[in-house]
Coordinates of N, CA and C in Angstrom, one line a residue:
M1 N 18.8 9.1 -17.5 CA 19.0 7.6 -17.5 C 17.7 6.9 -17.1
N2 N 16.9 7.5 -16.3 CA 15.8 6.7 -15.7 C 14.6 6.5 -16.6
T3 N 14.6 7.1 -17.8 CA 13.5 6.8 -18.7 C 13.9 6.0 -19.9
Q4 N 15.1 5.4 -19.8 CA 15.6 4.5 -20.9 C 15.4 3.1 -20.6
P5 N 15.0 2.3 -21.6 CA 14.8 0.9 -21.3 C 16.1 0.2 -20.8
A6 N 16.0 -0.7 -19.9 CA 17.1 -1.4 -19.3 C 16.8 -2.8 -18.9
V7 N 17.8 -3.6 -19.0 CA 17.8 -5.0 -18.4 C 18.7 -4.9 -17.2
Y8 N 18.3 -5.6 -16.1 CA 19.1 -5.5 -14.9 C 19.1 -6.8 -14.2
M9 N 20.2 -7.0 -13.3 CA 20.3 -8.2 -12.5 C 20.5 -7.7 -11.0
L10 N 19.7 -8.3 -10.2 CA 19.8 -8.1 -8.7 C 20.4 -9.4 -8.1
A11 N 21.1 -9.2 -7.0 CA 21.5 -10.3 -6.2 C 21.4 -10.0 -4.7
S12 N 21.2 -11.1 -3.9 CA 21.1 -10.9 -2.5 C 22.5 -10.7 -1.9
K13 N 23.5 -11.4 -2.4 CA 24.9 -11.2 -2.1 C 25.7 -11.9 -3.2
R14 N 27.0 -11.7 -3.1 CA 27.9 -12.3 -4.1 C 27.7 -13.8 -4.3
G15 N 27.4 -14.2 -5.5 CA 27.3 -15.6 -5.9 C 26.0 -16.3 -5.4
S16 N 25.0 -15.5 -4.9 CA 23.8 -16.1 -4.4 C 22.7 -15.9 -5.4
T17 N 21.5 -15.8 -4.8 CA 20.3 -15.7 -5.6 C 20.3 -14.5 -6.6
L18 N 19.9 -14.8 -7.8 CA 19.9 -13.7 -8.9 C 18.5 -13.5 -9.3
Y19 N 18.2 -12.3 -9.8 CA 16.9 -11.9 -10.4 C 17.2 -11.1 -11.6
I20 N 16.6 -11.4 -12.7 CA 16.8 -10.6 -14.0 C 15.4 -9.9 -14.3
G21 N 15.5 -8.6 -14.6 CA 14.3 -7.9 -15.0 C 14.5 -6.9 -16.1
V22 N 13.4 -6.3 -16.6 CA 13.5 -5.3 -17.6 C 12.6 -4.2 -17.2
T23 N 12.9 -3.0 -17.5 CA 12.1 -1.8 -17.1 C 12.4 -0.6 -18.0
G24 N 11.5 0.3 -18.0 CA 11.7 1.6 -18.7 C 12.2 2.7 -17.8
D25 N 12.2 2.4 -16.5 CA 12.7 3.4 -15.5 C 13.5 2.6 -14.5
L26 N 14.8 2.5 -14.7 CA 15.7 1.7 -13.9 C 15.8 2.2 -12.5
V27 N 15.9 3.5 -12.3 CA 16.0 4.1 -10.9 C 14.7 3.7 -10.1
K28 N 13.6 4.0 -10.7 CA 12.3 3.7 -10.0 C 12.1 2.2 -9.7
R29 N 12.5 1.4 -10.7 CA 12.3 -0.1 -10.5 C 13.2 -0.6 -9.4
V30 N 14.4 -0.2 -9.4 CA 15.4 -0.7 -8.4 C 15.0 -0.2 -7.1
W31 N 14.6 1.0 -7.0 CA 14.1 1.6 -5.7 C 12.9 0.7 -5.2
E32 N 12.0 0.3 -6.1 CA 10.9 -0.5 -5.6 C 11.3 -1.8 -5.1
H33 N 12.3 -2.4 -5.8 CA 12.9 -3.7 -5.3 C 13.5 -3.5 -3.9
K34 N 14.4 -2.5 -3.8 CA 15.1 -2.2 -2.5 C 14.2 -2.0 -1.3
N35 N 13.0 -1.4 -1.6 CA 12.1 -1.0 -0.6 C 10.9 -2.0 -0.5
D36 N 11.0 -3.1 -1.1 CA 10.0 -4.2 -1.0 C 8.6 -3.7 -1.3
V37 N 8.5 -2.8 -2.3 CA 7.2 -2.2 -2.7 C 6.3 -3.2 -3.3
V38 N 6.9 -4.1 -4.1 CA 6.1 -5.0 -4.9 C 6.3 -6.4 -4.3
E39 N 5.2 -7.1 -4.1 CA 5.2 -8.5 -3.7 C 5.9 -9.4 -4.8
G40 N 6.6 -10.4 -4.3 CA 7.2 -11.3 -5.3 C 8.5 -11.8 -4.9
F41 N 9.2 -12.3 -5.9 CA 10.5 -13.0 -5.7 C 11.5 -12.2 -5.0
T42 N 11.7 -11.0 -5.4 CA 12.8 -10.2 -4.8 C 12.5 -9.8 -3.3
K43 N 11.2 -9.6 -3.0 CA 10.9 -9.4 -1.6 C 11.0 -10.6 -0.8
K44 N 10.5 -11.7 -1.3 CA 10.5 -13.0 -0.6 C 11.9 -13.5 -0.3
Y45 N 12.9 -13.3 -1.2 CA 14.2 -13.7 -1.0 C 15.3 -12.6 -0.8
S46 N 14.8 -11.4 -0.5 CA 15.7 -10.3 -0.1 C 16.8 -10.1 -1.2
V47 N 16.3 -10.0 -2.4 CA 17.3 -9.8 -3.6 C 17.2 -8.3 -3.9
H48 N 18.1 -7.5 -3.4 CA 18.0 -6.1 -3.5 C 19.2 -5.3 -4.1
N49 N 20.3 -6.0 -4.3 CA 21.5 -5.3 -4.8 C 21.6 -5.4 -6.3
L50 N 21.7 -4.2 -6.9 CA 21.9 -4.1 -8.3 C 23.3 -4.4 -8.7
V51 N 23.5 -5.5 -9.4 CA 24.9 -5.9 -9.7 C 25.3 -5.8 -11.1
Y52 N 24.2 -5.6 -12.0 CA 24.5 -5.5 -13.4 C 23.3 -4.8 -14.1
F53 N 23.6 -4.0 -15.1 CA 22.5 -3.5 -15.9 C 23.0 -3.1 -17.3
E54 N 22.1 -3.1 -18.2 CA 22.4 -2.7 -19.6 C 21.3 -1.7 -20.0
L55 N 21.7 -0.6 -20.7 CA 20.7 0.3 -21.2 C 20.5 0.0 -22.7
H56 N 19.3 0.1 -23.1 CA 18.9 -0.2 -24.5 C 18.2 1.0 -25.1
G57 N 18.2 1.0 -26.4 CA 17.6 2.1 -27.2 C 16.1 2.0 -27.3
D58 N 15.6 0.8 -27.1 CA 14.1 0.6 -27.2 C 13.7 -0.6 -26.3
M59 N 12.5 -0.6 -26.0 CA 12.0 -1.6 -25.1 C 12.0 -3.0 -25.7
E60 N 11.8 -3.1 -27.0 CA 11.8 -4.4 -27.7 C 13.2 -5.0 -27.6
S61 N 14.2 -4.3 -27.8 CA 15.6 -4.9 -27.6 C 15.9 -5.2 -26.2
A62 N 15.4 -4.5 -25.2 CA 15.6 -4.8 -23.8 C 14.9 -6.1 -23.5
I63 N 13.7 -6.2 -23.9 CA 12.9 -7.4 -23.6 C 13.6 -8.7 -24.3
T64 N 14.0 -8.5 -25.5 CA 14.7 -9.6 -26.2 C 16.0 -10.0 -25.4
R65 N 16.7 -9.0 -24.9 CA 17.9 -9.3 -24.1 C 17.6 -10.0 -22.8
E66 N 16.5 -9.5 -22.1 CA 16.1 -10.1 -20.9 C 15.8 -11.6 -21.1
K67 N 15.0 -11.9 -22.1 CA 14.7 -13.3 -22.4 C 15.9 -14.1 -22.7
Q68 N 16.9 -13.5 -23.4 CA 18.1 -14.3 -23.7 C 18.9 -14.6 -22.4
L69 N 19.0 -13.6 -21.5 CA 19.8 -13.8 -20.3 C 19.1 -14.8 -19.3
K70 N 17.8 -14.8 -19.3 CA 17.0 -15.7 -18.5 C 17.2 -17.2 -18.9
K71 N 17.6 -17.4 -20.2 CA 17.8 -18.7 -20.7 C 19.2 -19.2 -20.5
W72 N 20.1 -18.2 -20.1 CA 21.5 -18.6 -19.9 C 21.7 -19.4 -18.6
N73 N 22.7 -20.3 -18.6 CA 23.0 -21.0 -17.4 C 23.6 -20.1 -16.4
R74 N 23.5 -20.5 -15.1 CA 24.0 -19.7 -14.0 C 25.4 -19.2 -14.2
A75 N 26.3 -20.1 -14.6 CA 27.7 -19.8 -14.7 C 27.9 -18.6 -15.7
W76 N 27.2 -18.6 -16.8 CA 27.3 -17.5 -17.8 C 26.8 -16.2 -17.2
K77 N 25.8 -16.2 -16.4 CA 25.3 -15.0 -15.7 C 26.3 -14.5 -14.8
I78 N 26.9 -15.4 -14.0 CA 27.9 -15.0 -13.0 C 29.1 -14.4 -13.7
E79 N 29.5 -15.0 -14.8 CA 30.6 -14.5 -15.6 C 30.4 -13.1 -16.1
L80 N 29.2 -12.9 -16.6 CA 28.8 -11.6 -17.1 C 28.9 -10.5 -16.0
I81 N 28.3 -10.8 -14.8 CA 28.4 -9.9 -13.7 C 29.8 -9.6 -13.3
E82 N 30.6 -10.7 -13.2 CA 32.0 -10.5 -12.7 C 32.9 -9.8 -13.7
K83 N 32.6 -9.9 -15.0 CA 33.4 -9.2 -16.0 C 33.2 -7.7 -15.9
N84 N 32.0 -7.3 -15.5 CA 31.7 -5.9 -15.4 C 31.7 -5.3 -14.0
N85 N 31.5 -6.2 -13.0 CA 31.4 -5.8 -11.6 C 32.1 -6.9 -10.7
P86 N 33.4 -7.0 -10.8 CA 34.1 -8.2 -10.1 C 33.9 -8.3 -8.6
T87 N 33.6 -7.2 -8.0 CA 33.3 -7.3 -6.5 C 31.9 -7.4 -6.1
W88 N 31.0 -7.4 -7.1 CA 29.5 -7.5 -6.9 C 29.1 -6.3 -6.1
K89 N 29.7 -5.2 -6.3 CA 29.3 -3.9 -5.7 C 27.8 -3.6 -6.1
D90 N 27.1 -3.1 -5.1 CA 25.7 -2.6 -5.4 C 25.8 -1.3 -6.2
L91 N 25.3 -1.4 -7.4 CA 25.5 -0.2 -8.4 C 24.4 0.8 -8.2
W92 N 23.6 0.7 -7.2 CA 22.5 1.7 -6.9 C 23.0 3.1 -6.9
S93 N 24.2 3.4 -6.3 CA 24.7 4.7 -6.2 C 25.1 5.3 -7.5
E94 N 25.3 4.4 -8.5 CA 25.7 4.9 -9.8 C 24.5 5.3 -10.7
I95 N 23.3 4.9 -10.3 CA 22.2 5.3 -11.1 C 21.2 6.2 -10.3
A96 N 21.3 6.3 -9.0 CA 20.3 7.1 -8.2 C 20.7 8.5 -8.2

């Protein structure tokens, strides 16, 4: 799973700050967020819980989807998360 393009959403807690990203290595990238390896938004705001992800067949489709999700309003993003992960469980254990 870790070498497949993916779009992911992180949250600091249920219903709070969201971050959307794209990567070719989901396990490595989420680990980097969780361990504050990279300076930026997720480190500054402690956004570390993987609450949603989608795997894609190629990076182009993953990037297109990331851009689409970033344009969505907040309510749509929350609805997408809750449809797939109603308790906002940290999905890290499912991918690591």
